[in-house]
Amino acid sequence: MTSVNLSKQHSSAQQALMKLDGEVDAALEKAGLDPLLVELVKIRVSQINGCAYCLRVHTRDALAKGETTDRLAVVAAWWEAPKYFSDLERAALALAEQVTSLAVPERRTFDDGSLTDEQVSAIGWLATVMNTWNRIAITSHYPVAP
């Protein structure tokens, strides 16, 4: 298969996804979710999908927003480092992993009461959109700059 930049080939689809991304950002803000948590979810979804481009972008974004290198270093194994992440963060990361992996049967390991219904919906949409962005970047072979 040849390498095609999906964003350029069908720019109207890219624009529609960007609009959806904006709607999800608004839902995350309305749900009261911390911007650092949002970046951690984007990073974790990108780790699972193996999207180097998105990992680089969102790691830089997280650092710029004040995230620590210690937490970024262990987010790939967040369940092994519970002192680094709050109950809400662990629930959000578990939910994002569930949406990304689509485990069958449904695990619902995130459902410990830490997240409101509004937060579950917002994070579910975030993981869905992030999965889409990862697939576009990987398929398009976006370059990863140092």
Tab-separated table of N, CA and C in Angstrom:
chain	number	residue	atom	x	y	z
A	1	MET	N	0.843	-1.178	0.000
A	1	MET	CA	0.000	0.000	0.000
A	1	MET	C	0.891	1.244	0.000
A	2	THR	N	0.536	2.198	-0.805
A	2	THR	CA	1.291	3.444	-0.838
A	2	THR	C	0.931	4.292	0.368
A	3	SER	N	1.829	5.181	0.712
A	3	SER	CA	1.597	6.085	1.821
A	3	SER	C	0.826	7.297	1.315
A	4	VAL	N	-0.334	7.527	1.901
A	4	VAL	CA	-1.177	8.650	1.529
A	4	VAL	C	-1.496	9.435	2.794
A	5	ASN	N	-1.344	10.734	2.726
A	5	ASN	CA	-1.702	11.583	3.852
A	5	ASN	C	-3.215	11.765	3.832
A	6	LEU	N	-3.906	11.052	4.712
A	6	LEU	CA	-5.370	11.085	4.739
A	6	LEU	C	-5.908	12.492	4.956
A	7	SER	N	-5.220	13.264	5.783
A	7	SER	CA	-5.675	14.624	6.095
A	7	SER	C	-5.688	15.515	4.866
A	8	LYS	N	-4.718	15.305	3.980
A	8	LYS	CA	-4.643	16.118	2.765
A	8	LYS	C	-5.512	15.548	1.645
A	9	GLN	N	-5.582	14.232	1.569
A	9	GLN	CA	-6.342	13.585	0.499
A	9	GLN	C	-7.835	13.881	0.605
A	10	HIS	N	-8.366	13.850	1.803
A	10	HIS	CA	-9.783	14.145	2.035
A	10	HIS	C	-9.884	15.188	3.150
A	11	SER	N	-9.547	16.399	2.811
A	11	SER	CA	-9.475	17.460	3.818
A	11	SER	C	-10.832	17.762	4.450
A	12	SER	N	-11.927	17.524	3.760
A	12	SER	CA	-13.237	17.783	4.366
A	12	SER	C	-13.508	16.807	5.517
A	13	ALA	N	-13.039	15.573	5.395
A	13	ALA	CA	-13.172	14.612	6.497
A	13	ALA	C	-12.309	15.067	7.675
A	14	GLN	N	-11.121	15.576	7.380
A	14	GLN	CA	-10.233	16.110	8.409
A	14	GLN	C	-10.911	17.263	9.145
A	15	GLN	N	-11.537	18.154	8.399
A	15	GLN	CA	-12.225	19.300	9.010
A	15	GLN	C	-13.378	18.831	9.893
A	16	ALA	N	-14.114	17.819	9.460
A	16	ALA	CA	-15.222	17.284	10.259
A	16	ALA	C	-14.699	16.676	11.561
A	17	LEU	N	-13.575	15.963	11.477
A	17	LEU	CA	-12.987	15.375	12.674
A	17	LEU	C	-12.487	16.465	13.621
A	18	MET	N	-11.943	17.532	13.065
A	18	MET	CA	-11.491	18.646	13.902
A	18	MET	C	-12.676	19.293	14.624
A	19	LYS	N	-13.815	19.375	13.948
A	19	LYS	CA	-15.009	19.919	14.593
A	19	LYS	C	-15.464	18.990	15.721
A	20	LEU	N	-15.461	17.688	15.473
A	20	LEU	CA	-15.813	16.721	16.517
A	20	LEU	C	-14.837	16.831	17.684
A	21	ASP	N	-13.567	16.981	17.398
A	21	ASP	CA	-12.550	17.139	18.425
A	21	ASP	C	-12.871	18.347	19.311
A	22	GLY	N	-13.306	19.434	18.692
A	22	GLY	CA	-13.698	20.626	19.452
A	22	GLY	C	-14.906	20.373	20.339
A	23	GLU	N	-15.876	19.616	19.837
A	23	GLU	CA	-17.055	19.255	20.642
A	23	GLU	C	-16.652	18.419	21.851
A	24	VAL	N	-15.726	17.487	21.631
A	24	VAL	CA	-15.246	16.640	22.727
A	24	VAL	C	-14.484	17.492	23.749
A	25	ASP	N	-13.675	18.431	23.293
A	25	ASP	CA	-12.978	19.344	24.214
A	25	ASP	C	-13.980	20.091	25.084
A	26	ALA	N	-15.065	20.557	24.485
A	26	ALA	CA	-16.096	21.269	25.244
A	26	ALA	C	-16.757	20.343	26.266
A	27	ALA	N	-17.006	19.098	25.889
A	27	ALA	CA	-17.611	18.130	26.803
A	27	ALA	C	-16.677	17.831	27.975
A	28	LEU	N	-15.384	17.724	27.694
A	28	LEU	CA	-14.403	17.471	28.756
A	28	LEU	C	-14.363	18.625	29.742
A	29	GLU	N	-14.383	19.844	29.211
A	29	GLU	CA	-14.372	21.024	30.080
A	29	GLU	C	-15.657	21.095	30.904
A	30	LYS	N	-16.797	20.852	30.265
A	30	LYS	CA	-18.082	20.888	30.965
A	30	LYS	C	-18.144	19.827	32.061
A	31	ALA	N	-17.497	18.696	31.827
A	31	ALA	CA	-17.477	17.618	32.813
A	31	ALA	C	-16.489	17.889	33.939
A	32	GLY	N	-15.748	18.989	33.839
A	32	GLY	CA	-14.833	19.376	34.896
A	32	GLY	C	-13.561	18.549	34.963
A	33	LEU	N	-13.139	18.010	33.822
A	33	LEU	CA	-11.940	17.166	33.804
A	33	LEU	C	-10.681	18.007	33.609
A	34	ASP	N	-9.696	17.738	34.420
A	34	ASP	CA	-8.428	18.455	34.422
A	34	ASP	C	-7.711	18.289	33.082
A	35	PRO	N	-7.190	19.365	32.523
A	35	PRO	CA	-6.440	19.274	31.257
A	35	PRO	C	-5.257	18.292	31.319
A	36	LEU	N	-4.648	18.124	32.485
A	36	LEU	CA	-3.558	17.151	32.604
A	36	LEU	C	-4.086	15.728	32.463
A	37	LEU	N	-5.263	15.462	33.015
A	37	LEU	CA	-5.879	14.141	32.855
A	37	LEU	C	-6.194	13.889	31.382
A	38	VAL	N	-6.693	14.894	30.706
A	38	VAL	CA	-6.998	14.771	29.274
A	38	VAL	C	-5.737	14.386	28.505
A	39	GLU	N	-4.617	15.036	28.796
A	39	GLU	CA	-3.367	14.708	28.108
A	39	GLU	C	-2.894	13.296	28.458
A	40	LEU	N	-3.060	12.881	29.722
A	40	LEU	CA	-2.671	11.518	30.102
A	40	LEU	C	-3.476	10.480	29.322
A	41	VAL	N	-4.770	10.733	29.140
A	41	VAL	CA	-5.609	9.812	28.372
A	41	VAL	C	-5.143	9.781	26.913
A	42	LYS	N	-4.876	10.941	26.342
A	42	LYS	CA	-4.396	10.987	24.956
A	42	LYS	C	-3.080	10.217	24.813
A	43	ILE	N	-2.204	10.375	25.785
A	43	ILE	CA	-0.919	9.674	25.757
A	43	ILE	C	-1.134	8.167	25.884
A	44	ARG	N	-1.962	7.750	26.830
A	44	ARG	CA	-2.164	6.315	27.040
A	44	ARG	C	-2.803	5.660	25.819
A	45	VAL	N	-3.798	6.289	25.226
A	45	VAL	CA	-4.429	5.754	24.013
A	45	VAL	C	-3.396	5.658	22.893
A	46	SER	N	-2.568	6.680	22.762
A	46	SER	CA	-1.536	6.682	21.725
A	46	SER	C	-0.478	5.616	21.974
A	47	GLN	N	-0.164	5.341	23.249
A	47	GLN	CA	0.766	4.257	23.568
A	47	GLN	C	0.199	2.914	23.110
A	48	ILE	N	-1.051	2.668	23.427
A	48	ILE	CA	-1.695	1.399	23.055
A	48	ILE	C	-1.708	1.240	21.540
A	49	ASN	N	-1.979	2.322	20.831
A	49	ASN	CA	-2.067	2.278	19.367
A	49	ASN	C	-0.703	2.348	18.681
A	50	GLY	N	0.334	2.677	19.415
A	50	GLY	CA	1.665	2.774	18.823
A	50	GLY	C	1.830	3.969	17.905
A	51	CYS	N	1.219	5.092	18.258
A	51	CYS	CA	1.288	6.291	17.418
A	51	CYS	C	2.365	7.238	17.940
A	52	ALA	N	3.557	7.150	17.367
A	52	ALA	CA	4.685	7.974	17.801
A	52	ALA	C	4.404	9.466	17.611
A	53	TYR	N	3.760	9.813	16.508
A	53	TYR	CA	3.463	11.228	16.238
A	53	TYR	C	2.603	11.821	17.373
A	54	CYS	N	1.505	11.155	17.710
A	54	CYS	CA	0.603	11.663	18.755
A	54	CYS	C	1.255	11.610	20.131
A	55	LEU	N	2.077	10.580	20.374
A	55	LEU	CA	2.801	10.522	21.647
A	55	LEU	C	3.697	11.738	21.814
A	56	ARG	N	4.411	12.109	20.768
A	56	ARG	CA	5.309	13.258	20.844
A	56	ARG	C	4.523	14.542	21.069
A	57	VAL	N	3.452	14.723	20.313
A	57	VAL	CA	2.630	15.932	20.444
A	57	VAL	C	2.049	16.053	21.856
A	58	HIS	N	1.440	14.990	22.352
A	58	HIS	CA	0.728	15.085	23.629
A	58	HIS	C	1.648	15.012	24.838
A	59	THR	N	2.824	14.418	24.685
A	59	THR	CA	3.806	14.482	25.761
A	59	THR	C	4.297	15.916	25.914
A	60	ARG	N	4.585	16.569	24.797
A	60	ARG	CA	4.994	17.976	24.854
A	60	ARG	C	3.877	18.845	25.443
A	61	ASP	N	2.634	18.595	25.003
A	61	ASP	CA	1.502	19.361	25.537
A	61	ASP	C	1.365	19.167	27.044
A	62	ALA	N	1.499	17.920	27.498
A	62	ALA	CA	1.375	17.622	28.929
A	62	ALA	C	2.466	18.326	29.726
A	63	LEU	N	3.687	18.278	29.248
A	63	LEU	CA	4.791	18.956	29.931
A	63	LEU	C	4.550	20.463	29.985
A	64	ALA	N	4.058	21.030	28.890
A	64	ALA	CA	3.783	22.470	28.840
A	64	ALA	C	2.680	22.871	29.824
A	65	LYS	N	1.767	21.945	30.104
A	65	LYS	CA	0.664	22.222	31.036
A	65	LYS	C	1.050	21.922	32.484
A	66	GLY	N	2.285	21.442	32.702
A	66	GLY	CA	2.753	21.227	34.063
A	66	GLY	C	2.833	19.776	34.513
A	67	GLU	N	2.611	18.836	33.608
A	67	GLU	CA	2.725	17.420	33.978
A	67	GLU	C	4.167	17.105	34.343
A	68	THR	N	4.350	16.132	35.243
A	68	THR	CA	5.702	15.768	35.673
A	68	THR	C	6.257	14.640	34.809
A	69	THR	N	7.562	14.619	34.703
A	69	THR	CA	8.215	13.543	33.949
A	69	THR	C	8.045	12.207	34.662
A	70	ASP	N	7.954	12.216	35.991
A	70	ASP	CA	7.739	10.974	36.738
A	70	ASP	C	6.424	10.310	36.338
A	71	ARG	N	5.354	11.083	36.292
A	71	ARG	CA	4.054	10.502	35.925
A	71	ARG	C	4.040	10.070	34.466
A	72	LEU	N	4.654	10.860	33.603
A	72	LEU	CA	4.726	10.470	32.193
A	72	LEU	C	5.526	9.181	32.021
A	73	ALA	N	6.538	8.997	32.843
A	73	ALA	CA	7.374	7.800	32.741
A	73	ALA	C	6.616	6.535	33.119
A	74	VAL	N	5.609	6.652	33.976
A	74	VAL	CA	4.914	5.445	34.450
A	74	VAL	C	3.479	5.305	33.936
A	75	VAL	N	3.007	6.233	33.130
A	75	VAL	CA	1.616	6.162	32.679
A	75	VAL	C	1.337	4.892	31.868
A	76	ALA	N	2.333	4.335	31.209
A	76	ALA	CA	2.130	3.107	30.435
A	76	ALA	C	1.809	1.928	31.349
A	77	ALA	N	2.167	2.027	32.614
A	77	ALA	CA	1.863	0.979	33.599
A	77	ALA	C	1.236	1.633	34.830
A	78	TRP	N	0.256	2.490	34.604
A	78	TRP	CA	-0.361	3.280	35.667
A	78	TRP	C	-0.890	2.420	36.812
A	79	TRP	N	-1.362	1.233	36.550
A	79	TRP	CA	-1.929	0.356	37.583
A	79	TRP	C	-0.850	-0.157	38.537
A	80	GLU	N	0.422	-0.102	38.096
A	80	GLU	CA	1.544	-0.524	38.931
A	80	GLU	C	2.070	0.624	39.790
A	81	ALA	N	1.577	1.815	39.565
A	81	ALA	CA	2.056	3.001	40.281
A	81	ALA	C	0.877	3.792	40.831
A	82	PRO	N	0.064	3.178	41.694
A	82	PRO	CA	-1.165	3.841	42.143
A	82	PRO	C	-0.941	5.133	42.914
A	83	LYS	N	0.220	5.310	43.517
A	83	LYS	CA	0.473	6.544	44.280
A	83	LYS	C	0.680	7.750	43.369
A	84	TYR	N	0.931	7.505	42.093
A	84	TYR	CA	1.132	8.588	41.137
A	84	TYR	C	-0.182	9.149	40.601
A	85	PHE	N	-1.267	8.364	40.685
A	85	PHE	CA	-2.522	8.739	40.030
A	85	PHE	C	-3.688	8.647	41.010
A	86	SER	N	-4.573	9.620	40.918
A	86	SER	CA	-5.760	9.636	41.778
A	86	SER	C	-6.745	8.549	41.339
A	87	ASP	N	-7.742	8.301	42.174
A	87	ASP	CA	-8.790	7.343	41.815
A	87	ASP	C	-9.450	7.748	40.506
A	88	LEU	N	-9.747	9.040	40.363
A	88	LEU	CA	-10.388	9.534	39.152
A	88	LEU	C	-9.492	9.308	37.933
A	89	GLU	N	-8.203	9.590	38.067
A	89	GLU	CA	-7.276	9.379	36.950
A	89	GLU	C	-7.177	7.902	36.583
A	90	ARG	N	-7.101	7.041	37.585
A	90	ARG	CA	-7.020	5.598	37.312
A	90	ARG	C	-8.296	5.113	36.630
A	91	ALA	N	-9.433	5.613	37.076
A	91	ALA	CA	-10.701	5.229	36.443
A	91	ALA	C	-10.746	5.709	34.994
A	92	ALA	N	-10.292	6.938	34.758
A	92	ALA	CA	-10.293	7.491	33.396
A	92	ALA	C	-9.345	6.711	32.486
A	93	LEU	N	-8.172	6.362	32.984
A	93	LEU	CA	-7.214	5.598	32.183
A	93	LEU	C	-7.750	4.196	31.881
A	94	ALA	N	-8.393	3.566	32.859
A	94	ALA	CA	-8.978	2.238	32.631
A	94	ALA	C	-10.086	2.318	31.586
A	95	LEU	N	-10.930	3.343	31.674
A	95	LEU	CA	-11.994	3.533	30.687
A	95	LEU	C	-11.410	3.748	29.294
A	96	ALA	N	-10.406	4.599	29.189
A	96	ALA	CA	-9.776	4.863	27.890
A	96	ALA	C	-9.175	3.582	27.309
A	97	GLU	N	-8.557	2.770	28.154
A	97	GLU	CA	-7.999	1.498	27.688
A	97	GLU	C	-9.113	0.574	27.207
A	98	GLN	N	-10.223	0.553	27.932
A	98	GLN	CA	-11.347	-0.294	27.536
A	98	GLN	C	-11.895	0.129	26.179
A	99	VAL	N	-12.070	1.427	25.971
A	99	VAL	CA	-12.577	1.929	24.696
A	99	VAL	C	-11.590	1.615	23.577
A	100	THR	N	-10.299	1.756	23.863
A	100	THR	CA	-9.272	1.532	22.853
A	100	THR	C	-9.129	0.053	22.507
A	101	SER	N	-9.172	-0.784	23.515
A	101	SER	CA	-8.975	-2.218	23.309
A	101	SER	C	-10.256	-2.960	22.972
A	102	LEU	N	-11.397	-2.403	23.314
A	102	LEU	CA	-12.694	-3.040	23.128
A	102	LEU	C	-12.670	-4.504	23.567
A	103	ALA	N	-12.285	-4.683	24.829
A	103	ALA	CA	-12.191	-6.024	25.392
A	103	ALA	C	-13.562	-6.698	25.397
A	104	VAL	N	-13.565	-7.960	25.062
A	104	VAL	CA	-14.796	-8.743	25.077
A	104	VAL	C	-14.551	-9.934	25.983
A	105	PRO	N	-15.367	-10.210	26.988
A	105	PRO	CA	-16.520	-9.395	27.366
A	105	PRO	C	-16.089	-8.081	28.024
A	106	GLU	N	-17.013	-7.139	28.073
A	106	GLU	CA	-16.726	-5.822	28.616
A	106	GLU	C	-16.227	-5.943	30.052
A	107	ARG	N	-15.097	-5.306	30.331
A	107	ARG	CA	-14.469	-5.420	31.644
A	107	ARG	C	-15.020	-4.443	32.669
A	108	ARG	N	-15.253	-3.218	32.259
A	108	ARG	CA	-15.749	-2.151	33.133
A	108	ARG	C	-14.915	-1.972	34.400
A	109	THR	N	-13.605	-2.185	34.290
A	109	THR	CA	-12.736	-2.030	35.451
A	109	THR	C	-12.656	-0.584	35.926
A	110	PHE	N	-13.058	0.334	35.097
A	110	PHE	CA	-13.014	1.742	35.477
A	110	PHE	C	-14.166	2.114	36.399
A	111	ASP	N	-15.199	1.309	36.445
A	111	ASP	CA	-16.459	1.673	37.090
A	111	ASP	C	-16.394	1.493	38.600
A	112	ASP	N	-15.607	2.349	39.254
A	112	ASP	CA	-15.480	2.269	40.711
A	112	ASP	C	-16.185	3.425	41.415
A	113	GLY	N	-16.952	4.205	40.656
A	113	GLY	CA	-17.681	5.330	41.223
A	113	GLY	C	-16.914	6.640	41.219
A	114	SER	N	-15.678	6.638	40.737
A	114	SER	CA	-14.869	7.857	40.726
A	114	SER	C	-15.331	8.853	39.669
A	115	LEU	N	-15.924	8.350	38.585
A	115	LEU	CA	-16.329	9.207	37.468
A	115	LEU	C	-17.841	9.380	37.455
A	116	THR	N	-18.272	10.600	37.163
A	116	THR	CA	-19.696	10.848	36.966
A	116	THR	C	-20.102	10.328	35.586
A	117	ASP	N	-21.393	10.211	35.339
A	117	ASP	CA	-21.857	9.798	34.011
A	117	ASP	C	-21.358	10.762	32.944
A	118	GLU	N	-21.360	12.064	33.248
A	118	GLU	CA	-20.891	13.068	32.299
A	118	GLU	C	-19.399	12.887	32.005
A	119	GLN	N	-18.626	12.564	33.028
A	119	GLN	CA	-17.195	12.339	32.834
A	119	GLN	C	-16.933	11.056	32.049
A	120	VAL	N	-17.692	9.992	32.319
A	120	VAL	CA	-17.547	8.746	31.559
A	120	VAL	C	-17.809	9.010	30.080
A	121	SER	N	-18.866	9.752	29.792
A	121	SER	CA	-19.196	10.068	28.407
A	121	SER	C	-18.096	10.907	27.755
A	122	ALA	N	-17.632	11.944	28.447
A	122	ALA	CA	-16.603	12.824	27.887
A	122	ALA	C	-15.309	12.061	27.624
A	123	ILE	N	-14.887	11.220	28.557
A	123	ILE	CA	-13.649	10.453	28.373
A	123	ILE	C	-13.846	9.390	27.301
A	124	GLY	N	-15.020	8.779	27.248
A	124	GLY	CA	-15.307	7.815	26.182
A	124	GLY	C	-15.181	8.451	24.805
A	125	TRP	N	-15.720	9.652	24.663
A	125	TRP	CA	-15.586	10.374	23.393
A	125	TRP	C	-14.138	10.757	23.128
A	126	LEU	N	-13.418	11.194	24.167
A	126	LEU	CA	-12.016	11.551	24.004
A	126	LEU	C	-11.220	10.356	23.478
A	127	ALA	N	-11.409	9.188	24.086
A	127	ALA	CA	-10.677	7.996	23.642
A	127	ALA	C	-11.061	7.624	22.217
A	128	THR	N	-12.327	7.760	21.881
A	128	THR	CA	-12.788	7.443	20.527
A	128	THR	C	-12.131	8.360	19.497
A	129	VAL	N	-12.128	9.670	19.775
A	129	VAL	CA	-11.527	10.626	18.850
A	129	VAL	C	-10.008	10.442	18.792
A	130	MET	N	-9.394	10.191	19.948
A	130	MET	CA	-7.942	9.991	19.961
A	130	MET	C	-7.563	8.753	19.161
A	131	ASN	N	-8.345	7.690	19.258
A	131	ASN	CA	-8.101	6.496	18.445
A	131	ASN	C	-8.156	6.843	16.960
A	132	THR	N	-9.104	7.669	16.579
A	132	THR	CA	-9.230	8.078	15.180
A	132	THR	C	-8.007	8.874	14.745
A	133	TRP	N	-7.588	9.851	15.559
A	133	TRP	CA	-6.398	10.633	15.227
A	133	TRP	C	-5.171	9.733	15.102
A	134	ASN	N	-5.020	8.781	16.022
A	134	ASN	CA	-3.879	7.851	15.960
A	134	ASN	C	-3.880	7.097	14.645
A	135	ARG	N	-5.021	6.607	14.235
A	135	ARG	CA	-5.091	5.817	13.014
A	135	ARG	C	-4.781	6.667	11.773
A	136	ILE	N	-5.206	7.921	11.797
A	136	ILE	CA	-4.885	8.819	10.687
A	136	ILE	C	-3.374	9.065	10.640
A	137	ALA	N	-2.788	9.374	11.780
A	137	ALA	CA	-1.350	9.670	11.821
A	137	ALA	C	-0.516	8.456	11.427
A	138	ILE	N	-0.897	7.279	11.916
A	138	ILE	CA	-0.137	6.063	11.595
A	138	ILE	C	-0.285	5.718	10.116
A	139	THR	N	-1.494	5.730	9.607
A	139	THR	CA	-1.744	5.395	8.204
A	139	THR	C	-1.068	6.393	7.276
A	140	SER	N	-1.054	7.663	7.668
A	140	SER	CA	-0.465	8.716	6.844
A	140	SER	C	1.044	8.825	7.015
A	141	HIS	N	1.615	8.092	7.950
A	141	HIS	CA	3.048	8.132	8.227
A	141	HIS	C	3.517	9.544	8.554
A	142	TYR	N	2.789	10.212	9.468
A	142	TYR	CA	3.208	11.542	9.885
A	142	TYR	C	4.627	11.455	10.429
A	143	PRO	N	5.490	12.392	10.065
A	143	PRO	CA	6.866	12.351	10.561
A	143	PRO	C	6.913	12.743	12.047
A	144	VAL	N	7.806	12.093	12.762
A	144	VAL	CA	8.006	12.390	14.173
A	144	VAL	C	9.317	13.135	14.311
A	145	ALA	N	9.206	14.416	14.619
A	145	ALA	CA	10.406	15.251	14.700
A	145	ALA	C	10.962	15.239	16.127
A	146	PRO	N	12.274	15.249	16.253
A	146	PRO	CA	12.887	15.289	17.597
A	146	PRO	C	12.663	16.623	18.279
